[in-house]
Short mmCIF file of C-alpha atoms in Angstrom, two decimals:
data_model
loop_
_atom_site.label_atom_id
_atom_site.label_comp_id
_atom_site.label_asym_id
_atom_site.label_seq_id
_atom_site.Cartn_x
_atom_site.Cartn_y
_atom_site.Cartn_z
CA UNK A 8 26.65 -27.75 -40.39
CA UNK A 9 27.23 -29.54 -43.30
CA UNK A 10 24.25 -31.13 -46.55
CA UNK A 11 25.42 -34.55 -45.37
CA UNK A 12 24.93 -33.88 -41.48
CA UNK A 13 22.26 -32.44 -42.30
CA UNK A 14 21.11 -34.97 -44.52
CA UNK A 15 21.48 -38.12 -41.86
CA UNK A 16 19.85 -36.05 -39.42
CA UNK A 17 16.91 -35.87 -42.14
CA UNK A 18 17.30 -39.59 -43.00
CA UNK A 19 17.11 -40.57 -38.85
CA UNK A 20 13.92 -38.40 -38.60
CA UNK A 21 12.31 -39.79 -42.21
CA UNK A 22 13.84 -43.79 -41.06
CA UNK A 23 12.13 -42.85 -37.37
CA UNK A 24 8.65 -41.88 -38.82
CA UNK A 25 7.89 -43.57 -41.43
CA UNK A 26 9.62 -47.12 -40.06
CA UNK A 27 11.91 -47.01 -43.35
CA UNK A 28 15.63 -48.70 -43.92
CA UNK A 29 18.02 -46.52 -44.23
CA UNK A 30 18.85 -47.56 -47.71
CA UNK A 31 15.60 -46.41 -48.71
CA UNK A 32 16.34 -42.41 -47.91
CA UNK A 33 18.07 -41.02 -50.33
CA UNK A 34 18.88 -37.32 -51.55
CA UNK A 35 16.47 -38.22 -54.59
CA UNK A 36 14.14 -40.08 -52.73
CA UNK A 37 10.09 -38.30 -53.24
CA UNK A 38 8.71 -38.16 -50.16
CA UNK A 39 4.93 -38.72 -51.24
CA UNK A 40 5.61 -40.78 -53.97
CA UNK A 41 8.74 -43.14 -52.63
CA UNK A 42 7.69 -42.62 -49.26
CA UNK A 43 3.90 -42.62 -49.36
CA UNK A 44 4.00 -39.43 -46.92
CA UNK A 45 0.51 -37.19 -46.95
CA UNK A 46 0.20 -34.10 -46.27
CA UNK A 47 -0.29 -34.81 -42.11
CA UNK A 48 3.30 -36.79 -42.37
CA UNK A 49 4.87 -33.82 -44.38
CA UNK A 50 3.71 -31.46 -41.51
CA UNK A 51 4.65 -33.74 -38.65
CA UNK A 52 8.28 -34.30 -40.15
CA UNK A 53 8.27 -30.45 -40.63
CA UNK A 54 7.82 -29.70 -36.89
CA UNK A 55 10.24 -32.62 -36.03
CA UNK A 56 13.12 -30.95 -38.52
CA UNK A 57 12.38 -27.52 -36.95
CA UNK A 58 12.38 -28.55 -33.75
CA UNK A 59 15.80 -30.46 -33.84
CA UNK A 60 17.08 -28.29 -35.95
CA UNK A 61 15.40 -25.09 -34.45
CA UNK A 62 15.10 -23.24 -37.12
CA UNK A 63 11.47 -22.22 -38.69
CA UNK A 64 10.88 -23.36 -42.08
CA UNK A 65 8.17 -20.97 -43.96
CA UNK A 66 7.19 -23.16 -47.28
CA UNK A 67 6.45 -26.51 -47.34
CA UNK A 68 4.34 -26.71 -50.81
CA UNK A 69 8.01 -26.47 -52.33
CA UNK A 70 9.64 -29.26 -50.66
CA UNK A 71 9.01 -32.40 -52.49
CA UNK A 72 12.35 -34.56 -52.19
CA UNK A 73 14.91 -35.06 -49.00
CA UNK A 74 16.79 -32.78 -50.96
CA UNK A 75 14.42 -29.90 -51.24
CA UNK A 76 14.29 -30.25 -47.22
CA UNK A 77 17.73 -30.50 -46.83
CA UNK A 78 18.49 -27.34 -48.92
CA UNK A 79 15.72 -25.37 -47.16
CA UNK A 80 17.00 -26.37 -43.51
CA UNK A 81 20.87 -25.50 -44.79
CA UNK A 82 19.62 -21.70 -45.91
CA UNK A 83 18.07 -21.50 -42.31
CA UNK A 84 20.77 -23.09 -40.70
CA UNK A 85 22.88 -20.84 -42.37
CA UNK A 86 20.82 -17.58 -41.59
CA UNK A 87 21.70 -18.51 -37.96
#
């Protein structure tokens, strides 16, 4: 699987929760500050990605942009 499959799987889930446009997910995009996500949105749209993705992700503190998540679900993807 590829960053940018990954990545509009990421942007679906992100455009699905938080009832974004996709022009508004971006690789850059912060997802507490840009997104206004709290810590109860991180951990929902942590158990979405591992569940469609099924793959366990371990740290969350680290992930603070939809590229941090995307890079974490590639190295599990990957490990697969």
């Amino acid at each position: 699987m590829t960053n940018e499959e990954i990545f509009n799987k990421v942007k679906d889930i992100l455009v699905d929760q938080f009832d974004l446009d996709d022009s508004e997910v971006k690789m850059d995009t912060n997802l507490t500050d840009d997104i206004d996500a709290d810590s109860l949105d991180l951990f929902e749209v942590l158990n979405r990605v591992e569940d469609d993705f099924d793959i366990k992700l371990d740290v969350a503190e680290d992930i603070k942009t939809v590229s941090d998540l995307v890079n974490k679900i590639q190295e599990q993807v990957d490990k697969k």
